[in-house]
XYZ file of C-alpha atoms in Angstrom:
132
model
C 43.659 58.902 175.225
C 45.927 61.698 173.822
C 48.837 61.695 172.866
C 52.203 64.321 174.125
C 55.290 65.269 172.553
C 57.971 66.615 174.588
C 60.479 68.366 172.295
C 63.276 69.590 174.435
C 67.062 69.164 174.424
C 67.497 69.822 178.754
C 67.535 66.657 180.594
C 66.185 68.305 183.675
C 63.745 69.816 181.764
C 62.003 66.992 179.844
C 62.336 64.956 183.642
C 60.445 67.653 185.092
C 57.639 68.021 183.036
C 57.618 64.476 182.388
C 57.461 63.733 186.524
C 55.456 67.063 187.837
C 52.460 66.211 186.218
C 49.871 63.678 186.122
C 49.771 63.325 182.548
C 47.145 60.091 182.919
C 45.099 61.779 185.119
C 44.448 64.828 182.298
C 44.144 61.986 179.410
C 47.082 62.207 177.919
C 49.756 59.430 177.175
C 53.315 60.927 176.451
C 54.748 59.694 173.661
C 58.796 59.025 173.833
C 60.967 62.012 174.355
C 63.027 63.985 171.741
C 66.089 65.864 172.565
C 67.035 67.192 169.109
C 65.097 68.392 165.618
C 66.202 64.996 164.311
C 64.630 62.391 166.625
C 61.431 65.094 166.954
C 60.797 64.426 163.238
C 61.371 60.894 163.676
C 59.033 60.570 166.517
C 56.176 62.794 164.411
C 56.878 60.681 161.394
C 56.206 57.143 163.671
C 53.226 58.374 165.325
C 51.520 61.963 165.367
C 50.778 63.606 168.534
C 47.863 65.408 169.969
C 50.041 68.392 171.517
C 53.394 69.106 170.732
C 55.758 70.732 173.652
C 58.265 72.110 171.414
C 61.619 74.136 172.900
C 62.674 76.358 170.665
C 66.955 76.335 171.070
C 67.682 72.809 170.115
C 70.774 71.938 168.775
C 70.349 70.715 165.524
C 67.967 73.269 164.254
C 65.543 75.531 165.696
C 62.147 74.907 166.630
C 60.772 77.162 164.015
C 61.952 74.978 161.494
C 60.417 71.629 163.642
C 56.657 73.502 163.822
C 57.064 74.497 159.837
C 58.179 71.220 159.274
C 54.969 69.213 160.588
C 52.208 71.975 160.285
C 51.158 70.452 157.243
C 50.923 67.222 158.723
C 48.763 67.785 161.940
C 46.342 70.548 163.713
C 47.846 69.718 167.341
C 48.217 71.988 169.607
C 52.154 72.932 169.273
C 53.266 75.146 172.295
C 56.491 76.787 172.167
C 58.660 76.573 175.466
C 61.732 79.007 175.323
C 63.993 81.197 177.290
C 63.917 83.783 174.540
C 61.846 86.647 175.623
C 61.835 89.060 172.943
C 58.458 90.228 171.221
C 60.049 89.458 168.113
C 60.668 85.936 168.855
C 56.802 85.018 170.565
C 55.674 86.481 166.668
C 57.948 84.319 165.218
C 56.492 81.461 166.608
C 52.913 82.273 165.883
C 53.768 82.988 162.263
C 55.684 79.818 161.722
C 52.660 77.775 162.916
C 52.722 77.961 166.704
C 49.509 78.042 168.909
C 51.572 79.338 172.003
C 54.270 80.591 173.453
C 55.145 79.768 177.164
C 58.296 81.903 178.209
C 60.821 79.812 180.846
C 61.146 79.770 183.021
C 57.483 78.696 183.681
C 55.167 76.959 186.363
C 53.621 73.564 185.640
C 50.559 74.557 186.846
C 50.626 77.458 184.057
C 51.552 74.766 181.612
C 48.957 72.747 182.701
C 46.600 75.409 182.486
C 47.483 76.256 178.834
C 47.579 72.806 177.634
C 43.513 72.058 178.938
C 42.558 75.855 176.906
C 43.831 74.333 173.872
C 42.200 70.877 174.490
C 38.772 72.585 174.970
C 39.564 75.027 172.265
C 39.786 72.088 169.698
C 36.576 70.995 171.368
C 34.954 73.881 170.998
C 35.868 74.475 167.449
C 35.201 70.822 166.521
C 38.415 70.854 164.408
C 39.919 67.088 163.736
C 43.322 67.080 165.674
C 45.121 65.221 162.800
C 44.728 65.566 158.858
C 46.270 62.936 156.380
């Protein structure tokens, strides 16, 4: 089974993902929430994910500096989830390391669709998820 990350500092919004989907029923196990830079890292350092959900406006550093931060330390899938719309900051977040970038606010089912094209991606490409 694979393993989810939820990176995000709104309550609501880690509940919501967390309860809107069937995460079981697509194969995935979500791994314990992070609200903050600081317990992301510490989460990533106890046990690496598959895909990464990673808001970008957290309040100990930005998620720019999260996806730099791990990069080196797994191929998952890391999908940016932010209210910033600007061109400027999607680009960011594909040069820092980011494999998408899902604008809020946003439909699950769009999420959901995104997350299975990066699944089959991986299987397509053969890639290993994790390097150590």
């Amino acid at each position: 089974m694979m393993k989810a990350l939820i990176i995000e500092d709104e309550l609501l919004a880690r509940l919501g993902m967390r309860s809107l989907v069937d995460w079981e029923a697509m194969g995935i196990r979500l791994l314990e929430d992070a609200a903050d830079g600081r317990e992301a890292l510490a989460r990533i350092e106890k046990e690496l994910p598959d895909l990464i959900l990673l808001d970008i406006n957290l309040p100990d550093m930005d998620g720019y500096q999260i996806c730099q931060a791990i990069r080196g330390r797994t191929n998952a899938p890391i999908l940016f989830l932010s209210a910033r719309t600007e061109e400027a900051d999607r680009i960011m977040g594909w040069k820092v390391g980011g494999d998408d970038y899902i604008m809020k606010p946003f439909g699950m089912e769009e999420l959901l669709a995104r997350i299975e094209a990066h699944f089959r991606r991986q299987e397509r490409t053969g890639r290993a998820l994790v390097t150590e």
